Coordinates of C-alpha atoms in Angstrom, one line a residue:
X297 CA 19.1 -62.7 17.6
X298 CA 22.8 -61.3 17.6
X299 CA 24.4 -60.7 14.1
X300 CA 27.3 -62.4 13.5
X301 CA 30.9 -60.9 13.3
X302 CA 32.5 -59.8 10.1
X303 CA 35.7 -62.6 9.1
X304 CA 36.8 -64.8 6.9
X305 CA 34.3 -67.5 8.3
X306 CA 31.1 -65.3 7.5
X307 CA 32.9 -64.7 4.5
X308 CA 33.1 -68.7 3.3
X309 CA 29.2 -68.2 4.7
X310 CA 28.1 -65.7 2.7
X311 CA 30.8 -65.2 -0.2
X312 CA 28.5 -63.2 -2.3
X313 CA 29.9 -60.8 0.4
X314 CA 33.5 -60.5 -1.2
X315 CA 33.9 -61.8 -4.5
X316 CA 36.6 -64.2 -4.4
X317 CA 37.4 -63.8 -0.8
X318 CA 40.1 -66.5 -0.5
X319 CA 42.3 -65.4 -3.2
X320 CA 42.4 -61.7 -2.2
X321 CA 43.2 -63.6 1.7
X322 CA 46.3 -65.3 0.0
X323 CA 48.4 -62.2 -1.4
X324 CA 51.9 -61.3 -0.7
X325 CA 52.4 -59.1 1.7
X326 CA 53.9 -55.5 -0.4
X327 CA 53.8 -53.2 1.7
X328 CA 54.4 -52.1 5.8
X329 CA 52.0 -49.3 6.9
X330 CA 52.7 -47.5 10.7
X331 CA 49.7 -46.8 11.7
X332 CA 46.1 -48.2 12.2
X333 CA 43.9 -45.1 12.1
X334 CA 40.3 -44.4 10.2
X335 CA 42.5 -42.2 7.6
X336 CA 44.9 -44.8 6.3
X337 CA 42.0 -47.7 6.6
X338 CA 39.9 -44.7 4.5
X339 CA 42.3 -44.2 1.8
X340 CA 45.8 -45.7 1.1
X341 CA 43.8 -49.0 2.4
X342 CA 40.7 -48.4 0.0
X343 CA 43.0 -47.9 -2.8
X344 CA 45.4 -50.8 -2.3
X345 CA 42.2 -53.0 -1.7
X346 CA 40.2 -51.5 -4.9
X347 CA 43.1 -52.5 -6.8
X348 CA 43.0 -56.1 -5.6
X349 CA 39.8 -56.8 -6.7
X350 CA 40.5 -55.5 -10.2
X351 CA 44.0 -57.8 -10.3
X352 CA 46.3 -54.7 -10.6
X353 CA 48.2 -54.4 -7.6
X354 CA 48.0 -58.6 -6.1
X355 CA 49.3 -57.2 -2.5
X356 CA 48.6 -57.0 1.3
X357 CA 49.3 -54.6 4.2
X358 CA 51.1 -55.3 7.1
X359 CA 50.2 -52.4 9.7
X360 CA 52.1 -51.6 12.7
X361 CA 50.8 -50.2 16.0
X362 CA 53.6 -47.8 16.9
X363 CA 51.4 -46.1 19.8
X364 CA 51.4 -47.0 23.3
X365 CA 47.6 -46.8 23.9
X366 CA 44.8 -49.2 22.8
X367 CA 45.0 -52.6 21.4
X368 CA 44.7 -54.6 18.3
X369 CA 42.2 -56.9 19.7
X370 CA 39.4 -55.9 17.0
X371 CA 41.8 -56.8 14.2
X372 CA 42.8 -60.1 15.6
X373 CA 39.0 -61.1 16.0
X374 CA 38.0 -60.3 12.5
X375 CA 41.5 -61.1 11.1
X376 CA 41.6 -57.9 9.8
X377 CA 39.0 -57.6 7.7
X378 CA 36.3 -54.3 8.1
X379 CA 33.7 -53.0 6.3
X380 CA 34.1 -49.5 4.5
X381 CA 30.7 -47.6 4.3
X382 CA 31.0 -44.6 1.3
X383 CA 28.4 -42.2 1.7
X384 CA 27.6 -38.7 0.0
X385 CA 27.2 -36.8 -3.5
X386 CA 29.5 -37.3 -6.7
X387 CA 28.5 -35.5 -9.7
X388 CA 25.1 -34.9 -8.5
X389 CA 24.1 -39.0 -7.4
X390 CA 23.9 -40.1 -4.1
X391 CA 26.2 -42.3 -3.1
X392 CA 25.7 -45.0 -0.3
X393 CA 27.9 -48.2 -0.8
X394 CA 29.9 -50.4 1.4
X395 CA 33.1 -52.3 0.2
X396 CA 34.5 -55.3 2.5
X397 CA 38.2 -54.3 2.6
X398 CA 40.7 -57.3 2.8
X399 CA 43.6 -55.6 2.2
X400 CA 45.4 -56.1 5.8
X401 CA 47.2 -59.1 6.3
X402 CA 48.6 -58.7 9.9
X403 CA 48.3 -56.1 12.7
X404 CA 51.4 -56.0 14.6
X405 CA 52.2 -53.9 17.8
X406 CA 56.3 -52.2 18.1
X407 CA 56.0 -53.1 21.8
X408 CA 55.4 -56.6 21.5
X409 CA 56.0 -57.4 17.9
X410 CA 59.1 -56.1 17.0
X411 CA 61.0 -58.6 16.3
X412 CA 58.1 -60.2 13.6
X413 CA 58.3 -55.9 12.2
X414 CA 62.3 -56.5 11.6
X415 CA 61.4 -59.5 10.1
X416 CA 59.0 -57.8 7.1
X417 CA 62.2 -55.8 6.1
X418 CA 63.8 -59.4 4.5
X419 CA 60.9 -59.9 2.2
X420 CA 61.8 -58.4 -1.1
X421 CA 57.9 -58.5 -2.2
X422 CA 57.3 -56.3 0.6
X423 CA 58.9 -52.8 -0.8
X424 CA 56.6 -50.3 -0.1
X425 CA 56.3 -48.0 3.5
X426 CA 53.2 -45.9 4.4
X427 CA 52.4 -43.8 7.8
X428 CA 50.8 -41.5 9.4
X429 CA 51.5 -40.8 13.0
X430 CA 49.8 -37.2 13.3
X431 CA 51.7 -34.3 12.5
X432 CA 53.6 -34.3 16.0
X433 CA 55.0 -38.1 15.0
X434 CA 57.7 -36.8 12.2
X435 CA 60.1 -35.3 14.7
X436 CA 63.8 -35.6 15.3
X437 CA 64.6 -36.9 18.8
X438 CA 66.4 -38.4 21.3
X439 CA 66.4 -42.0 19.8
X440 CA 68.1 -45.4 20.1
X441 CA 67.2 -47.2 17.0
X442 CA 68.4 -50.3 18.8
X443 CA 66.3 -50.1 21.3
X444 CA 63.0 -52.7 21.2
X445 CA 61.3 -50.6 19.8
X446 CA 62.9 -47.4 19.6
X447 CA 60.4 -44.5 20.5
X448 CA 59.7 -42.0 17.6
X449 CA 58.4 -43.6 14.8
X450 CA 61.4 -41.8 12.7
X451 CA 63.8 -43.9 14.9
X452 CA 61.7 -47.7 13.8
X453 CA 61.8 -46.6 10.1
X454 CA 65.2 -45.9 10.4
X455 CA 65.8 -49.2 12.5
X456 CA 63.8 -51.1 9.9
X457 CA 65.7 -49.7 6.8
X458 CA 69.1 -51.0 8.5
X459 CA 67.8 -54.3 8.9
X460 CA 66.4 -54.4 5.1
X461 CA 69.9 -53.0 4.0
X462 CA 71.6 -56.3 5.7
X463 CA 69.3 -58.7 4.7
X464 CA 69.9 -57.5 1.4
X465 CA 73.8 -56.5 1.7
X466 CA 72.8 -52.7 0.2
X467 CA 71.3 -54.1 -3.1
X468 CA 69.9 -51.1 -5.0
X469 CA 66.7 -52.7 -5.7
X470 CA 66.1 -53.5 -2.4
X471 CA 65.5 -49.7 -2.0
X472 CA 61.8 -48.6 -0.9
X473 CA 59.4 -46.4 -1.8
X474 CA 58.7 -44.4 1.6
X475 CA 55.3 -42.4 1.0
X476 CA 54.2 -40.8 4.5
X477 CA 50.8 -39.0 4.8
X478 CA 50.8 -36.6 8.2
X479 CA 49.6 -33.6 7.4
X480 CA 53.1 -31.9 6.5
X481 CA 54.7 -29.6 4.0
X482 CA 57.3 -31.8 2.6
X483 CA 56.8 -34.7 4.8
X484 CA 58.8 -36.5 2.7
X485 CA 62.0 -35.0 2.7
X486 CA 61.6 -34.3 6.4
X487 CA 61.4 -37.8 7.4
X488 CA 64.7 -38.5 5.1
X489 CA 66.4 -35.8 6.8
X490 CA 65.4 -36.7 10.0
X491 CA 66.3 -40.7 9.1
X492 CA 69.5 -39.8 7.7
X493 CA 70.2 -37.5 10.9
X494 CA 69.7 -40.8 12.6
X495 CA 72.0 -42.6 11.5
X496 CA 74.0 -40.0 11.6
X497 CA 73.7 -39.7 15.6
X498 CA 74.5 -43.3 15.5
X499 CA 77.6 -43.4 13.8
X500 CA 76.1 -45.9 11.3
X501 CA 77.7 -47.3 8.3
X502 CA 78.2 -44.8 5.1
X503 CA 77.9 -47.1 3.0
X504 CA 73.9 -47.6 4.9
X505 CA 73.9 -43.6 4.5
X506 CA 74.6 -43.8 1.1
X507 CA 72.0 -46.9 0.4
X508 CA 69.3 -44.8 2.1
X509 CA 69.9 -41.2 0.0
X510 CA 70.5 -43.0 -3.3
X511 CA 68.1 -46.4 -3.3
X512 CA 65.2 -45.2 -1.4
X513 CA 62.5 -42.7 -2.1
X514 CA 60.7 -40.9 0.5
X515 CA 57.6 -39.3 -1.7
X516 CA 56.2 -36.4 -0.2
X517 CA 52.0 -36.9 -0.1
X518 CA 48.6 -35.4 0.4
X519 CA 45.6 -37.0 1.5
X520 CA 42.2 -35.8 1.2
X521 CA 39.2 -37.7 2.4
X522 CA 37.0 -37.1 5.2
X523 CA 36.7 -39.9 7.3
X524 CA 36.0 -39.3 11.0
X525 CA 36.8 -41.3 13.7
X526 CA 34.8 -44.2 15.3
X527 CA 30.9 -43.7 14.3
X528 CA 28.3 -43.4 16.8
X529 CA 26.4 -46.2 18.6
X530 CA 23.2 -45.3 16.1
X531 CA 25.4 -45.1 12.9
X532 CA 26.9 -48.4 14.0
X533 CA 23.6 -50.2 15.3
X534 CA 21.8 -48.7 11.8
X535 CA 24.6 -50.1 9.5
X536 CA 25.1 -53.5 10.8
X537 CA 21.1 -54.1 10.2
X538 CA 22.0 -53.0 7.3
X539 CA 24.5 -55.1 6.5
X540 CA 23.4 -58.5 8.7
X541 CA 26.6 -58.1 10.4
X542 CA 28.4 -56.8 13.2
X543 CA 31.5 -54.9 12.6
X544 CA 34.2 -53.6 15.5
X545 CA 36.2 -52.1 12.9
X546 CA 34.1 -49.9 10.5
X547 CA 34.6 -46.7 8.8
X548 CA 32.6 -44.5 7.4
X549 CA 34.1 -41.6 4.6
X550 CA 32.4 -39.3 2.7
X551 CA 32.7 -40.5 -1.0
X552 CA 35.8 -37.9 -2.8
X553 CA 39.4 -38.7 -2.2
X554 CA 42.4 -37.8 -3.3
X555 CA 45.9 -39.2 -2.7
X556 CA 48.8 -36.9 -4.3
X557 CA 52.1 -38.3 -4.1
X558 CA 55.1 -36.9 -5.1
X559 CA 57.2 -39.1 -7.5
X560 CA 58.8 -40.2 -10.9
X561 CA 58.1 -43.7 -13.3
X562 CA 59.9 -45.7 -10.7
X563 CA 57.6 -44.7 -8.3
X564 CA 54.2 -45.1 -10.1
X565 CA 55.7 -48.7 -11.5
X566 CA 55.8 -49.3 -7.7
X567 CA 53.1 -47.6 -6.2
X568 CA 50.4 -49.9 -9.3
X569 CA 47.5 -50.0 -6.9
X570 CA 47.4 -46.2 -8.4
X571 CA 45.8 -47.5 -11.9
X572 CA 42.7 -48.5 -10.1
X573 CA 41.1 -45.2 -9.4
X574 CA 42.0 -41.4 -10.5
X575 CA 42.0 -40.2 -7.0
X576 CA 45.5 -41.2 -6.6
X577 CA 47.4 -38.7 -8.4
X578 CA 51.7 -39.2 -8.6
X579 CA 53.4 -36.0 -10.2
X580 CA 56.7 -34.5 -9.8
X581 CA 55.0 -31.5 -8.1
X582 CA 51.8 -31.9 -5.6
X583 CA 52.2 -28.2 -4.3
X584 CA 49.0 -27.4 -5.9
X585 CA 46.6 -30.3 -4.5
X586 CA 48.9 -29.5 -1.2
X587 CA 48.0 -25.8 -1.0
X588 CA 44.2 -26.4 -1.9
X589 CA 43.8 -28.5 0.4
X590 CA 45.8 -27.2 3.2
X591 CA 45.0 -23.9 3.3
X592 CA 41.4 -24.4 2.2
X593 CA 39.6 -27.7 4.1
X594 CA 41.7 -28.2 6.6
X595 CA 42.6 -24.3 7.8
X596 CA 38.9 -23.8 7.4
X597 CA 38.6 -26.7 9.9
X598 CA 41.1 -26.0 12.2
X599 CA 39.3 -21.7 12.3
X600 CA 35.9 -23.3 12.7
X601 CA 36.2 -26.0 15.0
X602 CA 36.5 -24.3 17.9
X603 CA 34.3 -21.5 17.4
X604 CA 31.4 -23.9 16.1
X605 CA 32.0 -26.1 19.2
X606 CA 32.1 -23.5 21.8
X607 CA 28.8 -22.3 19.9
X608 CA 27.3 -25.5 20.9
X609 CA 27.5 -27.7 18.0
X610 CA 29.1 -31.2 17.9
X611 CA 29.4 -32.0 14.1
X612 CA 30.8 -30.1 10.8
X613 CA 27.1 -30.9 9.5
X614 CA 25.8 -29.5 11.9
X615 CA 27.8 -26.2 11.6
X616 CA 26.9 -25.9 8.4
X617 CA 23.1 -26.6 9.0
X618 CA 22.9 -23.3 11.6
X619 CA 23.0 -20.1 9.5
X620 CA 25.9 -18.5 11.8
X621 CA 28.1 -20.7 11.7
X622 CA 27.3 -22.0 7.9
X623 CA 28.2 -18.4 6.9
X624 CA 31.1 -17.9 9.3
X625 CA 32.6 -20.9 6.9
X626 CA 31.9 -19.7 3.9
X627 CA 33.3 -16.7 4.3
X628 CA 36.8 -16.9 6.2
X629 CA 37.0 -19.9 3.3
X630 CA 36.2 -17.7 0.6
X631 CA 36.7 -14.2 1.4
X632 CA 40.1 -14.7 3.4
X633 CA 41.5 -17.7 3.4
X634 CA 41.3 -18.4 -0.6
X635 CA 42.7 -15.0 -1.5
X636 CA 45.9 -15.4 0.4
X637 CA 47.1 -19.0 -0.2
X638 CA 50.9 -18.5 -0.3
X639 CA 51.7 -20.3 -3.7
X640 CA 50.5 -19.6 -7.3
X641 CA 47.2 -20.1 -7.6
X642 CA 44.6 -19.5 -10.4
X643 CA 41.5 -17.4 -8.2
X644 CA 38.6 -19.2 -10.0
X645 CA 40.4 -22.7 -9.2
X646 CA 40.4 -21.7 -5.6
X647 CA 37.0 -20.5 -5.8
X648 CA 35.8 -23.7 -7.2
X649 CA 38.0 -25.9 -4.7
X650 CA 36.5 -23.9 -2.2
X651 CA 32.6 -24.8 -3.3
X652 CA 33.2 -28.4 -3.4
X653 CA 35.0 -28.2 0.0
X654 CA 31.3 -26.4 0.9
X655 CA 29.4 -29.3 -1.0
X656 CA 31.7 -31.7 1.3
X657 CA 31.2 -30.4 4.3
X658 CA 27.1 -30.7 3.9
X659 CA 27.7 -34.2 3.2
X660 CA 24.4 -35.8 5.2
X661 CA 25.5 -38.9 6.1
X662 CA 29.1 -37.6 7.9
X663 CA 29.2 -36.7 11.8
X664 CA 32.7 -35.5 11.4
X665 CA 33.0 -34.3 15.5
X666 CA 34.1 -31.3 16.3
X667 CA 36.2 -32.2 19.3
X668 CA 38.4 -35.2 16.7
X669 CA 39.3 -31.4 14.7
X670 CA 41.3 -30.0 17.3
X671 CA 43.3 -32.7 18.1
X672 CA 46.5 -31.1 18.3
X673 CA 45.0 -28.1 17.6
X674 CA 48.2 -25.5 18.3
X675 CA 50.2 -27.0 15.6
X676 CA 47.4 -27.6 13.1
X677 CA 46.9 -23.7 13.4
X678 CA 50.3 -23.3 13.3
X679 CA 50.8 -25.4 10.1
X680 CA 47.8 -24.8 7.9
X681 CA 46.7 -21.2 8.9
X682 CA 49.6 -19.2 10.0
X683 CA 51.7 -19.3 6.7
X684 CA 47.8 -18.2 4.9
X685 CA 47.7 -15.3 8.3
X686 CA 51.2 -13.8 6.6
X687 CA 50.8 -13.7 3.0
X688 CA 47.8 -12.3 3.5
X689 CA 49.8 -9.6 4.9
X690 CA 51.7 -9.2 2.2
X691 CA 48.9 -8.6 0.1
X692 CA 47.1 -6.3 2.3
X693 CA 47.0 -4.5 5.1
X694 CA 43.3 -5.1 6.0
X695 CA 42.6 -6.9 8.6
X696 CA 41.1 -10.7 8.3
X697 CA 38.0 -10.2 10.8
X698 CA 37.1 -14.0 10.2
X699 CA 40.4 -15.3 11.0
X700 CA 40.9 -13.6 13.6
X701 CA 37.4 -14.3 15.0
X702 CA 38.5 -18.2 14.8
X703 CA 42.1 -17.8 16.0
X704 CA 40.3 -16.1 19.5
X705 CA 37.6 -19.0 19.5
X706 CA 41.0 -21.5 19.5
X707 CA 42.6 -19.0 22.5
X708 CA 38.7 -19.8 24.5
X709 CA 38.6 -23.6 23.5
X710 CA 42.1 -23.7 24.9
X711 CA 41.3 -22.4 28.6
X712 CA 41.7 -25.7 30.6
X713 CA 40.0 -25.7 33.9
X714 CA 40.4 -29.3 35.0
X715 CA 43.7 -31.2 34.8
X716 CA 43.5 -34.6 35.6
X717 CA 45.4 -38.3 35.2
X718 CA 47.8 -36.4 32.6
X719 CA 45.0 -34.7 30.9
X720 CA 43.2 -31.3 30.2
X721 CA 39.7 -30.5 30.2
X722 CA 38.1 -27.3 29.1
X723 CA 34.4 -26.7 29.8
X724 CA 31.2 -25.5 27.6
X725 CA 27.9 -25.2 29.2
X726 CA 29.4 -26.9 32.2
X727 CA 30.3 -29.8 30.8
X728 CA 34.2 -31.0 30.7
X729 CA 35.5 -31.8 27.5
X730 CA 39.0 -32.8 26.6
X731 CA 41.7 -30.5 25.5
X732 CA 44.2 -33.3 23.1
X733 CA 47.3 -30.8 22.1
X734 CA 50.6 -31.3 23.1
X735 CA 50.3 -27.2 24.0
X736 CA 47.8 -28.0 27.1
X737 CA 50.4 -27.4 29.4
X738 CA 51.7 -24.0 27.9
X739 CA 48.0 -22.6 27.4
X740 CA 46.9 -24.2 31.3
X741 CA 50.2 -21.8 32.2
X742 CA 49.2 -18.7 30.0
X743 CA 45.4 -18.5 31.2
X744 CA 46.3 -19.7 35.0
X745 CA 49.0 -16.5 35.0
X746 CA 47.1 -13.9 32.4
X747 CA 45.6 -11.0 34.3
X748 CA 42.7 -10.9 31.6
X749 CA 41.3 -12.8 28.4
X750 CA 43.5 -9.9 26.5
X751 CA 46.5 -9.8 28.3
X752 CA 46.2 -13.8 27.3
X753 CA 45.6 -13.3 23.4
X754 CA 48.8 -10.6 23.9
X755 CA 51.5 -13.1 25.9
X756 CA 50.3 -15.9 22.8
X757 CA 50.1 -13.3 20.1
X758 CA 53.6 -12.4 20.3
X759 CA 55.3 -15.9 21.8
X760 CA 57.9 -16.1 18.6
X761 CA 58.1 -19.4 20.2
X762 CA 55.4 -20.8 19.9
X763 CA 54.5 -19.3 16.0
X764 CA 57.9 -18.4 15.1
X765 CA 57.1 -14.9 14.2
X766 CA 54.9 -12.3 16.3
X767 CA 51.1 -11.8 15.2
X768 CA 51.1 -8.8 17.2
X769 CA 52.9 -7.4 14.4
X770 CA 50.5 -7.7 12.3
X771 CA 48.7 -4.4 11.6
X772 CA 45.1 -4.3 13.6
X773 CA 45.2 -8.3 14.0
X774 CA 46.0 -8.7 17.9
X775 CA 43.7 -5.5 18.6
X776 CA 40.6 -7.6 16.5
X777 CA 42.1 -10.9 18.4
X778 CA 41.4 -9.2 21.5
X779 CA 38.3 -7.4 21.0
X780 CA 36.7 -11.4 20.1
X781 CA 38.2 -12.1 23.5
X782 CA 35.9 -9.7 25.4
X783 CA 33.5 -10.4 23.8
X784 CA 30.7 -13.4 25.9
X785 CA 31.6 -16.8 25.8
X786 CA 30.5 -18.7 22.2
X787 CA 28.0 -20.6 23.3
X788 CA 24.6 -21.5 21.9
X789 CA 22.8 -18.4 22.9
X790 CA 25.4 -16.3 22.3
X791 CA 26.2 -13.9 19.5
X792 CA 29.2 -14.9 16.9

């Protein structure tokens, strides 16, 4: 017999499911989020809908599709309901829970839906605006915020803070708090800048400029949770017997978060969903959490993921359940990468950040994929390891062996030899697999045109370009770099 569907309706069936199910259904809508992916659902979502249930915040999401690709189909058959399955160790207990999350009260897609978008910005309940669009989605560009929609998502915020400012004639308290969540320094004064730039370009009222820099606050944020992208047929066919339900929409995280948001009293007193759980943190400095977390977890990620793939291994648990690899982690985490953060930071903090970031990453019940790491994998190793690459530098003229063992596993996993309908593959024991960075093109270029593996890691080494600086500078890096590019393919029978 087929299990039935997660919605409302199997809600009213079974309400010991979700404890008054109808009244967290009936919110207000508080807050507009740009973007439907497993991180947002994971955390901002979790929080907001923790909240609910205690009473605190009493608010719903509206989320935007702002992408081209895929559908909302999934939300509109479960009305937006999913089921959240937490799973892995806090303070020595094993965790394995799942909370129904309700906290989405409309999916809408910019292509089609734009009009009902521009419509959210005349509630005044509704004063909130979260996103993340990867870390390629906060960029200035050729816009037209009139268009329907316009193309970056810089250009709709911008677009949908207009229309808020006429629907309520530039009324200071119709300002909102703006808290974006790509992976960033500073996201949010970049997407001000880049929002006020806008309307700039399009010679837009200065009394608008001067609502937007004065009224509205655009928090910068960190988000740390580990929740991977869709779960695999077995994961999905285990938990829904689990359950006695069948969910399209499921997540599955590992059990810490954090959520560090830059802001004042104004912006905790709107941002209340934050009283419901400790791992939403609002200071007026998150440079610490930022750098941790940065430079730590996700440069340790973005160093590994290629090596540990092209070694043959599909999951972070399983890299860090083969000795090799395990070790590999541990130390370019510990030995080089904690060292040379480039801010302030206490050695023993980073030491212990660094062992729960361990503890984390041997979570049993995650299959965080390999592949989903190096998604845009040239500016991720632009962003969270290059600034880490320099200080240590200017700390020591050693050279980082690890690092520079990882950064030649991202020049191999970067070798496309197919390209196809718009896309690159690469290839790994003779099988294709896909090469998602916006830098395909340049590195299909480089490897089609280098005369060997070295001449390659030399032309990207020193591309100011591309790293704005030149690693070749770097005393002894390039020639370690290069000697990892002789060196046999990483594969599973080969030697690290």
């Amino acid at each position: 017999m087929s299990l039935p569907q997660l919605s409302p309706q199997l809600l009213d069936q079974q309400p010991e499911l979700l404890a008054d199910h109808r009244k967290l259904l009936a919110l207000p809508e508080k807050i507009i989020q740009f973007g439907t992916g497993v991180l947002l659902r994971g955390l901002p979502d979790y929080f907001v809908n923790k909240a609910n249930a205690q009473g605190i915040f009493n608010g719903r999401i509206v989320v935007v599709k702002s992408t081209s690709t895929g559908g909302t189909d999934a939300f509109a058959e479960q009305q937006n309901i999913f089921s959240h399955s937490i799973r892995g160790i806090e303070n020595g207990h094993q965790i394995d829970e799942t909370v129904i999350n309700s906290s989405i009260s409309r999916t809408l897609a910019a292509g089609s839906d734009w009009a009902d978008i521009l419509e959210c910005a005349h509630s005044s309940e509704l004063n909130i605006v979260i996103s993340n669009t990867t870390e390629v989605g906060i960029q200035l560009v050729d816009d037209d915020i009139f268009a329907n929609p316009p193309v970056s998502f810089p250009g709709k915020l911008t677009a949908y803070l207009l229309e808020r400012y006429k629907a309520f004639n530039g009324a200071p308290e119709s300002g909102m708090v703006i808290v974006p969540t790509e992976l960033i320094v500073g996201n949010g004064p970049k997407l001000k800048a880049i929002v006020l730039e806008q309307a700039q370009r399009h010679d837009l009222d200065r009394a608008f400029i001067y609502w937007l820099e004065n009224y509205n606050h655009f928090c910068s944020s960190l988000v740390d949770r580990i929740v991977p992208g869709k779960p695999d047929a077995e994961t999905v066919a285990a938990l829904s017997e689990k359950h006695g339900f069948r969910d399209d929409l499921l997540i599955v995280s590992e059990v810490y978060r954090l959520w560090a948001i830059e802001g004042d009293q104004h912006v905790r007193n709107v941002l209340s969903f934050a009283q419901a759980d400790k791992g939403v943190v609002i200071e007026p400095d998150i440079d610490l959490f930022r750098e941790l977390k940065l430079r730590l977890l996700n440069g340790t990620h973005t160093l590994a993921s290629g090596l540990a793939y092209l070694h043959g291994l599909d999951t972070v648990r399983e890299a860090m359940e083969n000795a090799e690899t395990a070790q590999f982690i541990a130390d370019v985490m510990l030995k080089e990468l904690a060292p040379a953060i480039p801010y302030a930071v206490d050695p023993a903090q980073a030491q212990e950040f660094g062992n729960q970031v361990l503890d984390r990453f041997r979570n049993p019940f995650i299959r965080h994929q390999l592949i989903d790491i190096t998604v845009q994998y040239t500016a991720k190793m632009k962003m969270r390891n290059i600034p880490t690459l320099l200080n240590h530098y200017q700390k020591s003229d050693e050279v980082p062996a690890l690092f520079a063992k990882g950064f030649a596993a991202f020049l191999r996993f970067m070798k496309p030899v197919m390209h196809k309908d718009n896309a690159y593959y690469g290839e790994r024991d003779g099988q294709p697999y896909s090469i998602r960075c916006d830098a395909a093109a340049y590195f299909d270029e480089k490897w089609k045109n280098a005369a060997s593996p070295v001449d390659l890691a030399q032309q990207v080494l020193s591309d100011v370009s591309l790293w704005d600086t030149d690693l070749t500078l770097l005393p002894g890096f390039a020639d370690a770099v290069k000697g990892y590019m002789t060196e046999p393919v990483f594969t599973g029978t080969s030697t690290l």
